DNA sequence: TCCGATATTAGGACTAGGTACTAAAAAACA
DNA sequence: TGTTTTTTAGTACCTAGTCCTAATATCGGA
C-alpha cells in the first residue's frame, strides 16, 4: 500500500513520535519502501537516528532533581524547586482536562497538580498524602495556565505540612493544605543541617 | 592510581549507576586500565553495554510518560447510582496508578475517583467541586480494587455536601467530604456525565 | 508518446560501541 | 620458583547507522 511521499513522511513522523524505538529497517517494512528511502525521509524531516532518539529520551529522564517523585510523575511542569522549602509548577489546561459541557477544568486535575507538587517538594525517599483540606476558589477555563506554589509550612517527625496555592494570572483558583507522611523520620530532635 | 580489582569494580558500578551514559573507553581512562578490562568487569558485574543502558532508561521514561496522561480517562466504573442520593464506583489500581518507587497508589487517583463520583451523583447539568476535606487513611497497593461509596448528606440551593468513603475489602482507605456547587438550572433525565 | 524532473533503490566505504573469542604478557601468591 | 589470576592485545563480527555515488523507476507536462 504505497502512497505519496508526502503522506508517507507525515505518517513516518507520527510513527516515530509515538515509538521512538523503531529502526529504519522496521519502518521500511511498515511503509513498503527501502531502508534508503526511510533515511532520505528522516533527513528531510530532520529526524535523528534511533540511537540519538533513545538517548534524548533517556537524558530527559535523567534530569531528575526531585527525590521523592520522578519528575515525569508530577502533574504539570516543575519550574523551580528548593527541596523541603518550596516548589512551583505550571499546568496548562487543555481540552482533555475540562468538562465538555462548560469548558471548566475538572477539579481532580487541579488537585493532582497540587498534590504531586506537595509530594515532589519533600526531600525524602517516599512521601504520601495523609490529609488534605482543599478549596476550589474559582473555576478554571480551558487554555488557562495554572501556576501552583507549594510551601513547606512545618515538619515534624515523619509528617510535613505543605501549603499549595494555585493561580491563573493573579486570581487564586485553588488552595490546599496537605499533611504529608514521609518515609524516614531522619530527624529526632535536631538534625544536622547538611541537607545531603 | 590503580587499586585492587574489587575496589575498581565497586567504583565502576557506582560510576555507571550515576551516569549510565559513560562509554567503556571513558571508563578505561578514568580507571587507568584497558578497555578490555572494563569489559571483563562489566561482564562479571552483569552490567549491560552503553546502548542497552540508555535504552533501559529511555523505556522507563516512556512508561512514565504514558502513565501520567490517562488520568483523564477512566476514574472508576460506576456500578450503582441513585441520583441525588448515593453512588458506588469501583477502581482497580494498576501499575500506571502507583508510584514506581514503592507501588503505592498516588493520592490523586483516589481523589479523582471520589471526586468524579461526587460529581456524578449530583442530578444536575453542572457540578463543580468547591471545597473538600479528605483523608487518606491507608496506603493502597497495586492490584487493589477500591470501592468508593458516595452519599449525599444535604443539599441546599446551589450547594450539595457529598460524603465519599473508599475501601479496599473491609479497610477504609480514603474519606472525603466534598462541597459541590451545582447549576441552578436543573435539567433532569440525563444521568451520564460521570465526571470523567 | 517522449523528455526531463523527481523519487527510489542499490551498493560501497566508514563509524561507534560494542560482543565473543584467543592468546600472550604481567602481576600476585604461596 | 612455579602457578594462578589479572590484564592487555588483537581479531572477526554485529547493529544501526552516516555519507556518497550511481543506476533505475515513476510521474507530470508538452
Short mmCIF file of C-alpha atoms (C1' of nucleotides) in Angstrom, two decimals:
data_model
loop_
_atom_site.label_atom_id
_atom_site.label_comp_id
_atom_site.label_asym_id
_atom_site.label_seq_id
_atom_site.Cartn_x
_atom_site.Cartn_y
_atom_site.Cartn_z
CA UNK A 1 0.00 0.00 0.00
CA UNK A 2 2.36 2.73 -1.14
CA UNK A 3 1.12 6.24 -1.20
CA UNK A 4 2.66 9.55 -1.96
CA UNK A 5 5.92 10.72 -0.50
CA UNK A 6 4.23 13.45 1.44
CA UNK A 7 1.77 11.15 3.08
CA UNK A 8 4.47 8.64 3.92
CA UNK A 9 6.57 11.30 5.55
CA UNK A 10 3.69 12.54 7.63
CA UNK A 11 2.92 9.05 8.82
CA UNK A 12 6.60 8.42 9.40
CA UNK A 13 6.89 11.42 11.64
CA UNK A 14 3.90 10.34 13.67
CA UNK A 15 5.07 6.76 13.89
CA UNK A 16 8.46 7.75 15.22
CA UNK A 17 6.97 10.21 17.63
CA UNK A 18 4.76 7.53 19.07
CA UNK A 19 7.50 4.93 19.19
CA UNK A 20 10.98 6.42 19.07
CA UNK A 21 12.46 2.93 19.41
CA UNK A 22 11.62 1.86 15.87
CA UNK A 23 14.51 1.15 13.47
CA UNK A 24 14.80 2.25 9.85
CA UNK A 25 14.58 -1.40 8.89
CA UNK A 26 11.22 -1.78 10.61
CA UNK A 27 9.95 1.47 9.15
CA UNK A 28 10.98 0.35 5.67
CA UNK A 29 8.86 -2.76 6.07
CA UNK A 30 5.97 -0.85 7.55
CA UNK A 31 5.85 1.54 4.64
CA UNK A 32 6.94 -0.97 1.97
CA UNK A 33 9.89 1.10 0.82
CA UNK A 34 13.61 0.60 1.04
CA UNK A 35 15.71 1.48 4.03
CA UNK A 36 17.39 4.16 1.96
CA UNK A 37 14.09 5.88 1.34
CA UNK A 38 13.41 5.95 5.04
CA UNK A 39 16.80 7.50 5.59
CA UNK A 40 16.16 10.16 2.99
CA UNK A 41 12.83 10.84 4.65
CA UNK A 42 14.40 11.18 8.03
CA UNK A 43 16.94 13.58 6.65
CA UNK A 44 14.31 15.72 5.00
CA UNK A 45 12.35 15.78 8.22
CA UNK A 46 15.46 16.22 10.35
CA UNK A 47 14.63 13.21 12.45
CA UNK A 48 17.76 11.87 14.15
CA UNK A 49 18.77 8.25 14.09
CA UNK A 50 17.44 5.69 16.52
CA UNK A 51 20.29 5.89 18.98
CA UNK A 52 20.09 9.64 19.19
CA UNK A 53 16.37 9.47 19.73
CA UNK A 54 16.71 6.96 22.51
CA UNK A 55 19.50 8.95 24.06
CA UNK A 56 17.39 12.05 24.02
CA UNK A 57 14.51 10.32 25.77
CA UNK A 58 16.90 8.83 28.32
CA UNK A 59 18.54 12.15 29.01
CA UNK A 60 15.22 13.79 29.63
CA UNK A 61 14.66 11.15 32.26
CA UNK A 62 17.96 11.82 33.96
CA UNK A 63 17.24 15.45 34.66
CA UNK A 64 15.85 14.35 37.94
CA UNK A 65 16.30 16.93 40.64
CA UNK A 66 13.35 15.62 42.51
CA UNK A 67 13.96 12.94 45.06
CA UNK A 68 10.67 11.58 46.23
CA UNK A 69 8.98 11.68 42.87
CA UNK A 70 10.45 11.11 39.43
CA UNK A 71 9.88 14.29 37.55
CA UNK A 72 7.61 12.66 34.97
CA UNK A 73 5.21 11.60 37.66
CA UNK A 74 4.49 15.17 38.57
CA UNK A 75 1.37 16.60 37.05
CA UNK A 76 2.42 19.84 35.46
CA UNK A 77 5.96 21.05 34.85
CA UNK A 78 8.13 21.91 37.77
CA UNK A 79 9.84 25.17 37.01
CA UNK A 80 11.52 25.74 40.33
CA UNK A 81 12.20 23.63 43.36
CA UNK A 82 14.02 24.02 46.64
CA UNK A 83 13.73 20.73 48.40
CA UNK A 84 11.99 20.86 51.77
CA UNK A 85 11.20 24.51 51.21
CA UNK A 86 9.16 25.41 48.19
CA UNK A 87 8.33 24.49 44.62
CA UNK A 88 6.49 25.92 41.67
CA UNK A 89 4.84 24.10 38.81
CA UNK A 90 2.78 25.15 35.85
CA UNK A 91 -0.05 23.24 34.30
CA UNK A 92 -1.74 24.17 31.05
CA UNK A 93 -5.41 23.35 30.99
CA UNK A 94 -6.27 21.68 27.73
CA UNK A 95 -9.36 20.23 26.16
CA UNK A 96 -8.89 16.90 27.84
CA UNK A 97 -8.92 18.45 31.29
CA UNK A 98 -12.25 20.22 31.13
CA UNK A 99 -15.89 19.29 31.23
CA UNK A 100 -17.07 19.26 27.65
CA UNK A 101 -20.25 21.00 28.65
CA UNK A 102 -18.86 24.14 30.16
CA UNK A 103 -15.14 24.13 29.46
CA UNK A 104 -14.28 24.25 33.16
CA UNK A 105 -11.38 22.20 34.45
CA UNK A 106 -12.27 19.11 36.39
CA UNK A 107 -11.28 19.51 40.00
CA UNK A 108 -9.13 16.46 40.21
CA UNK A 109 -6.61 17.89 37.78
CA UNK A 110 -6.02 20.88 39.96
CA UNK A 111 -5.82 18.60 42.92
CA UNK A 112 -3.37 16.35 41.09
CA UNK A 113 -1.10 19.24 40.24
CA UNK A 114 -1.10 20.48 43.81
CA UNK A 115 -0.78 17.05 45.37
CA UNK A 116 2.07 15.90 43.19
CA UNK A 117 3.88 19.15 43.82
CA UNK A 118 3.45 18.59 47.54
CA UNK A 119 4.99 15.16 47.13
CA UNK A 120 7.81 16.46 44.95
CA UNK A 121 8.88 19.19 47.31
CA UNK A 122 9.59 16.69 50.05
CA UNK A 123 13.23 15.73 50.16
CA UNK A 124 12.72 12.12 51.05
CA UNK A 125 12.68 8.67 49.53
CA UNK A 126 8.97 8.41 50.00
CA UNK A 127 6.13 10.74 50.69
CA UNK A 128 2.42 10.02 50.95
CA UNK A 129 -0.55 12.27 51.41
CA UNK A 130 -2.30 11.77 54.74
CA UNK A 131 -4.90 14.51 54.91
CA UNK A 132 -5.78 17.49 52.84
CA UNK A 133 -8.10 20.40 53.12
CA UNK A 134 -8.71 21.98 49.81
CA UNK A 135 -10.72 24.73 48.30
CA UNK A 136 -11.53 25.48 44.70
CA UNK A 137 -11.96 29.20 44.81
CA UNK A 138 -12.64 29.88 41.16
CA UNK A 139 -13.44 27.82 38.09
CA UNK A 140 -10.55 27.39 35.67
CA UNK A 141 -11.20 27.52 31.96
CA UNK A 142 -9.62 25.69 29.10
CA UNK A 143 -6.48 27.40 27.88
CA UNK A 144 -5.54 28.74 31.28
CA UNK A 145 -2.09 28.32 32.70
CA UNK A 146 -2.27 27.32 36.33
CA UNK A 147 0.74 28.17 38.46
CA UNK A 148 0.93 26.16 41.66
CA UNK A 149 3.18 27.26 44.50
CA UNK A 150 3.98 24.83 47.27
CA UNK A 151 5.46 25.92 50.56
CA UNK A 152 6.56 23.67 53.37
CA UNK A 153 4.97 25.09 56.50
CA UNK A 154 6.40 22.85 59.17
CA UNK A 155 7.95 19.46 59.52
CA UNK A 156 7.82 17.12 62.47
CA UNK A 157 8.82 13.53 62.89
CA UNK A 158 7.58 11.80 59.77
CA UNK A 159 4.99 14.43 58.97
CA UNK A 160 5.20 17.56 56.89
CA UNK A 161 2.60 20.22 56.28
CA UNK A 162 2.66 21.67 52.78
CA UNK A 163 0.58 24.58 51.63
CA UNK A 164 -0.22 24.85 47.95
CA UNK A 165 -1.78 27.84 46.23
CA UNK A 166 -2.67 27.73 42.56
CA UNK A 167 -3.40 30.79 40.50
CA UNK A 168 -4.31 31.74 36.99
CA UNK A 169 -2.75 35.13 36.41
CA UNK A 170 -3.42 37.00 39.63
CA UNK A 171 -6.54 35.01 40.51
CA UNK A 172 -6.32 32.36 43.17
CA UNK A 173 -8.15 29.28 41.91
CA UNK A 174 -7.14 26.62 44.38
CA UNK A 175 -5.72 26.37 47.85
CA UNK A 176 -4.88 23.30 49.81
CA UNK A 177 -3.13 22.27 52.97
CA UNK A 178 -1.58 18.84 52.64
CA UNK A 179 -0.42 16.78 55.55
CA UNK A 180 2.23 14.50 54.16
CA UNK A 181 3.74 11.40 55.68
CA UNK A 182 7.35 10.90 54.89
CA UNK A 183 9.42 7.75 54.89
CA UNK A 184 12.40 8.07 57.17
CA UNK A 185 11.93 10.47 60.01
CA UNK A 186 15.57 11.39 59.77
CA UNK A 187 15.13 13.94 62.49
CA UNK A 188 14.98 13.07 66.13
CA UNK A 189 15.28 16.29 67.99
CA UNK A 190 17.67 18.42 66.00
CA UNK A 191 19.03 17.00 62.83
CA UNK A 192 22.22 18.06 61.18
CA UNK A 193 21.57 20.74 58.66
CA UNK A 194 23.91 19.48 55.96
CA UNK A 195 21.00 18.76 53.71
CA UNK A 196 22.77 15.93 51.93
CA UNK B 1 46.16 5.37 40.72
CA UNK B 2 45.30 1.74 40.19
CA UNK B 3 43.89 -0.15 43.08
CA UNK B 4 42.59 -3.65 43.53
CA UNK B 5 40.16 -5.29 41.16
CA UNK B 6 37.49 -5.40 43.80
CA UNK B 7 37.67 -1.74 44.56
CA UNK B 8 37.72 -0.84 40.89
CA UNK B 9 34.61 -2.89 40.26
CA UNK B 10 32.77 -1.30 43.13
CA UNK B 11 33.61 2.14 41.88
CA UNK B 12 32.75 1.11 38.36
CA UNK B 13 29.31 0.01 39.40
CA UNK B 14 28.67 3.25 41.20
CA UNK B 15 30.03 5.34 38.37
CA UNK B 16 27.79 3.68 35.81
CA UNK B 17 24.79 3.89 38.09
CA UNK B 18 25.30 7.60 38.45
CA UNK B 19 25.98 8.18 34.79
CA UNK B 20 24.70 5.40 32.56
CA UNK B 21 25.88 7.31 29.50
CA UNK B 22 29.54 6.64 30.02
CA UNK B 23 31.40 4.53 27.44
CA UNK B 24 33.90 1.75 28.14
CA UNK B 25 36.53 3.95 26.58
CA UNK B 26 35.89 6.72 29.06
CA UNK B 27 35.79 4.30 31.96
CA UNK B 28 39.09 2.80 30.88
CA UNK B 29 40.67 6.23 31.07
CA UNK B 30 39.03 7.04 34.36
CA UNK B 31 40.37 3.90 36.00
CA UNK B 32 43.63 3.78 34.06
CA UNK B 33 43.05 0.30 32.71
CA UNK B 34 42.42 -1.04 29.25
CA UNK B 35 39.03 -1.13 27.58
CA UNK B 36 39.12 -4.90 27.75
CA UNK B 37 39.46 -4.84 31.48
CA UNK B 38 36.41 -2.65 31.74
CA UNK B 39 34.53 -5.11 29.57
CA UNK B 40 35.56 -8.03 31.74
CA UNK B 41 34.44 -6.06 34.77
CA UNK B 42 31.07 -5.30 33.23
CA UNK B 43 30.61 -8.94 32.41
CA UNK B 44 31.46 -10.03 35.91
CA UNK B 45 29.06 -7.47 37.31
CA UNK B 46 26.44 -8.19 34.63
CA UNK B 47 26.31 -4.57 33.59
CA UNK B 48 24.92 -4.26 30.08
CA UNK B 49 26.55 -2.20 27.37
CA UNK B 50 26.01 1.52 26.96
CA UNK B 51 23.26 1.24 24.38
CA UNK B 52 21.28 -1.19 26.46
CA UNK B 53 21.62 1.00 29.49
CA UNK B 54 20.43 4.06 27.61
CA UNK B 55 17.56 2.11 26.14
CA UNK B 56 16.50 0.92 29.55
CA UNK B 57 16.48 4.46 30.94
CA UNK B 58 14.56 5.68 27.91
CA UNK B 59 11.99 2.93 28.20
CA UNK B 60 11.39 3.69 31.82
CA UNK B 61 10.77 7.27 30.81
CA UNK B 62 8.28 6.31 28.12
CA UNK B 63 6.30 4.20 30.53
CA UNK B 64 6.04 7.04 32.98
CA UNK B 65 5.08 9.46 30.29
CA UNK B 66 2.07 7.49 29.11
CA UNK B 67 1.39 6.90 32.74
CA UNK B 68 0.74 10.46 33.76
CA UNK B 69 -1.68 11.03 30.89
CA UNK B 70 -4.59 8.60 31.24
CA UNK B 71 -5.75 10.26 34.40
CA UNK B 72 -8.50 11.88 32.41
CA UNK B 73 -9.73 8.60 31.04
CA UNK B 74 -11.43 6.24 33.42
CA UNK B 75 -11.59 7.06 37.04
CA UNK B 76 -13.53 4.08 38.21
CA UNK B 77 -16.64 2.43 36.86
CA UNK B 78 -19.92 3.42 38.32
CA UNK B 79 -21.74 0.27 39.30
CA UNK B 80 -24.69 1.77 41.05
CA UNK B 81 -26.24 5.21 41.21
CA UNK B 82 -29.30 6.80 42.70
CA UNK B 83 -29.24 10.39 41.65
CA UNK B 84 -29.03 12.93 44.44
CA UNK B 85 -28.75 10.12 46.95
CA UNK B 86 -25.87 7.76 46.57
CA UNK B 87 -23.47 6.10 44.15
CA UNK B 88 -20.87 3.38 44.10
CA UNK B 89 -17.88 3.01 41.82
CA UNK B 90 -15.00 0.60 41.63
CA UNK B 91 -11.47 1.41 40.62
CA UNK B 92 -8.76 -1.15 40.01
CA UNK B 93 -5.33 0.10 40.94
CA UNK B 94 -2.91 -0.78 38.18
CA UNK B 95 0.74 -0.25 37.54
CA UNK B 96 0.12 3.14 36.00
CA UNK B 97 -1.57 4.43 39.13
CA UNK B 98 1.19 3.77 41.61
CA UNK B 99 4.50 5.36 42.45
CA UNK B 100 7.16 3.37 40.67
CA UNK B 101 9.25 3.55 43.77
CA UNK B 102 7.02 1.87 46.28
CA UNK B 103 3.96 0.53 44.46
CA UNK B 104 1.56 2.69 46.44
CA UNK B 105 -1.29 4.40 44.66
CA UNK B 106 -0.83 8.09 44.03
CA UNK B 107 -3.26 10.09 46.10
CA UNK B 108 -4.77 11.99 43.23
CA UNK B 109 -6.21 8.83 41.71
CA UNK B 110 -8.15 8.06 44.84
CA UNK B 111 -9.19 11.69 44.95
CA UNK B 112 -10.20 11.57 41.30
CA UNK B 113 -12.35 8.51 41.84
CA UNK B 114 -14.06 10.08 44.81
CA UNK B 115 -14.40 13.49 43.22
CA UNK B 116 -15.81 12.22 39.98
CA UNK B 117 -18.28 10.08 41.89
CA UNK B 118 -19.31 13.14 43.85
CA UNK B 119 -19.88 14.93 40.54
CA UNK B 120 -21.76 12.01 39.10
CA UNK B 121 -24.17 11.58 41.95
CA UNK B 122 -25.45 15.10 41.52
CA UNK B 123 -28.51 15.24 39.37
CA UNK B 124 -27.64 18.40 37.53
CA UNK B 125 -26.21 19.68 34.31
CA UNK B 126 -23.24 21.07 36.00
CA UNK B 127 -21.50 20.35 39.24
CA UNK B 128 -18.23 21.74 40.45
CA UNK B 129 -16.22 20.98 43.49
CA UNK B 130 -15.96 23.89 45.88
CA UNK B 131 -14.23 22.56 48.95
CA UNK B 132 -13.11 19.19 50.15
CA UNK B 133 -11.72 17.77 53.29
CA UNK B 134 -10.07 14.48 52.64
CA UNK B 135 -8.13 11.86 54.46
CA UNK B 136 -6.03 9.06 53.13
CA UNK B 137 -6.33 6.55 55.94
CA UNK B 138 -4.27 3.75 54.48
CA UNK B 139 -1.92 3.27 51.57
CA UNK B 140 -3.39 1.39 48.63
CA UNK B 141 -1.25 -1.08 46.78
CA UNK B 142 -1.13 -2.02 43.15
CA UNK B 143 -3.68 -4.68 42.32
CA UNK B 144 -6.22 -3.50 44.88
CA UNK B 145 -9.84 -2.86 43.99
CA UNK B 146 -11.07 0.33 45.54
CA UNK B 147 -14.81 0.64 46.12
CA UNK B 148 -15.97 4.20 46.58
CA UNK B 149 -19.35 4.96 48.08
CA UNK B 150 -20.78 8.42 47.78
CA UNK B 151 -23.65 9.65 49.87
CA UNK B 152 -25.42 12.97 49.55
CA UNK B 153 -25.56 14.42 53.04
CA UNK B 154 -27.55 17.56 52.44
CA UNK B 155 -28.49 19.81 49.63
CA UNK B 156 -29.33 23.48 49.62
CA UNK B 157 -29.88 25.78 46.71
CA UNK B 158 -26.80 25.52 44.56
CA UNK B 159 -24.77 23.62 47.12
CA UNK B 160 -24.55 19.94 47.94
CA UNK B 161 -22.48 18.11 50.52
CA UNK B 162 -21.34 14.68 49.43
CA UNK B 163 -19.55 12.21 51.62
CA UNK B 164 -17.34 9.64 49.92
CA UNK B 165 -15.77 6.64 51.60
CA UNK B 166 -13.41 4.37 49.70
CA UNK B 167 -12.41 0.93 50.87
CA UNK B 168 -10.30 -1.97 49.81
CA UNK B 169 -12.03 -5.04 51.13
CA UNK B 170 -13.11 -4.06 54.63
CA UNK B 171 -10.37 -1.47 55.10
CA UNK B 172 -11.21 2.18 54.77
CA UNK B 173 -8.52 3.81 52.65
CA UNK B 174 -9.99 7.22 51.91
CA UNK B 175 -12.67 9.51 53.22
CA UNK B 176 -13.69 12.85 51.93
CA UNK B 177 -16.38 15.42 52.34
CA UNK B 178 -16.99 17.33 49.17
CA UNK B 179 -18.84 20.59 48.99
CA UNK B 180 -20.24 20.80 45.49
CA UNK B 181 -21.64 23.76 43.63
CA UNK B 182 -24.45 22.98 41.25
CA UNK B 183 -26.11 24.85 38.47
CA UNK B 184 -29.49 26.27 39.29
CA UNK B 185 -30.98 25.09 36.03
CA UNK B 186 -31.80 21.54 36.96
CA UNK B 187 -32.17 19.73 33.70
CA UNK B 188 -33.07 16.24 34.59
CA UNK B 189 -33.30 12.97 32.80
CA UNK B 190 -29.70 12.70 31.75
CA UNK B 191 -27.55 10.69 34.07
CA UNK B 192 -24.33 10.14 32.21
CA UNK B 193 -21.64 12.82 32.54
CA UNK B 194 -19.76 10.84 35.09
CA UNK B 195 -17.14 13.42 35.64
CA UNK B 196 -14.54 11.53 33.68
"C1'" DT C 1 4.36 9.43 -26.57
"C1'" DC C 2 8.76 11.02 -25.30
"C1'" DC C 3 11.54 14.14 -22.03
"C1'" DG C 4 13.17 15.78 -18.03
"C1'" DA C 5 12.47 16.20 -13.18
"C1'" DT C 6 11.70 13.90 -9.07
"C1'" DA C 7 11.77 9.75 -6.30
"C1'" DT C 8 13.51 5.43 -5.14
"C1'" DT C 9 16.79 1.85 -4.72
"C1'" DA C 10 21.37 -0.33 -4.60
"C1'" DG C 11 25.88 -0.56 -3.18
"C1'" DG C 12 30.37 0.65 -1.09
"C1'" DA C 13 33.22 2.72 2.43
"C1'" DC C 14 33.26 4.17 7.04
"C1'" DT C 15 31.69 4.87 12.14
"C1'" DA C 16 30.73 3.95 17.29
"C1'" DG C 17 30.37 0.97 20.65
"C1'" DG C 18 30.09 -2.78 21.37
"C1'" DT C 19 30.26 -8.96 21.66
"C1'" DA C 20 32.89 -13.19 21.57
"C1'" DC C 21 36.87 -15.28 21.30
"C1'" DT C 22 42.02 -16.49 21.52
"C1'" DA C 23 46.45 -15.68 23.06
"C1'" DA C 24 50.06 -13.56 25.33
"C1'" DA C 25 52.08 -10.75 28.89
"C1'" DA C 26 52.12 -9.02 33.65
"C1'" DA C 27 51.18 -9.27 38.45
"C1'" DA C 28 50.03 -11.61 42.59
"C1'" DC C 29 50.53 -15.55 45.58
"C1'" DA C 30 52.25 -19.41 48.11
"C1'" DT D 1 60.23 -20.66 41.84
"C1'" DG D 2 56.07 -22.11 39.57
"C1'" DT D 3 51.31 -21.45 39.21
"C1'" DT D 4 47.22 -18.92 39.20
"C1'" DT D 5 44.87 -14.70 38.47
"C1'" DT D 6 44.51 -10.47 36.15
"C1'" DT D 7 45.26 -7.56 32.49
"C1'" DT D 8 46.11 -6.44 27.84
"C1'" DA D 9 46.15 -7.07 22.78
"C1'" DG D 10 44.19 -8.35 18.70
"C1'" DT D 11 40.92 -10.47 15.51
"C1'" DA D 12 36.41 -11.23 13.44
"C1'" DC D 13 31.77 -9.95 13.68
"C1'" DC D 14 27.49 -7.14 14.89
"C1'" DT D 15 23.92 -3.27 14.62
"C1'" DA D 16 22.25 0.74 13.20
"C1'" DG D 17 23.51 3.85 11.38
"C1'" DT D 18 26.30 8.11 8.06
"C1'" DC D 19 27.86 9.85 3.63
"C1'" DC D 20 28.37 9.36 -1.03
"C1'" DT D 21 27.76 7.80 -5.96
"C1'" DA D 22 25.22 5.80 -9.43
"C1'" DA D 23 21.59 3.45 -11.52
"C1'" DT D 24 16.75 2.79 -12.15
"C1'" DA D 25 11.64 3.95 -11.66
"C1'" DT D 26 7.90 6.79 -11.78
"C1'" DC D 27 5.33 10.95 -12.78
"C1'" DG D 28 3.77 15.21 -14.93
"C1'" DG D 29 3.61 18.09 -18.82
"C1'" DA D 30 4.25 19.49 -23.93
#
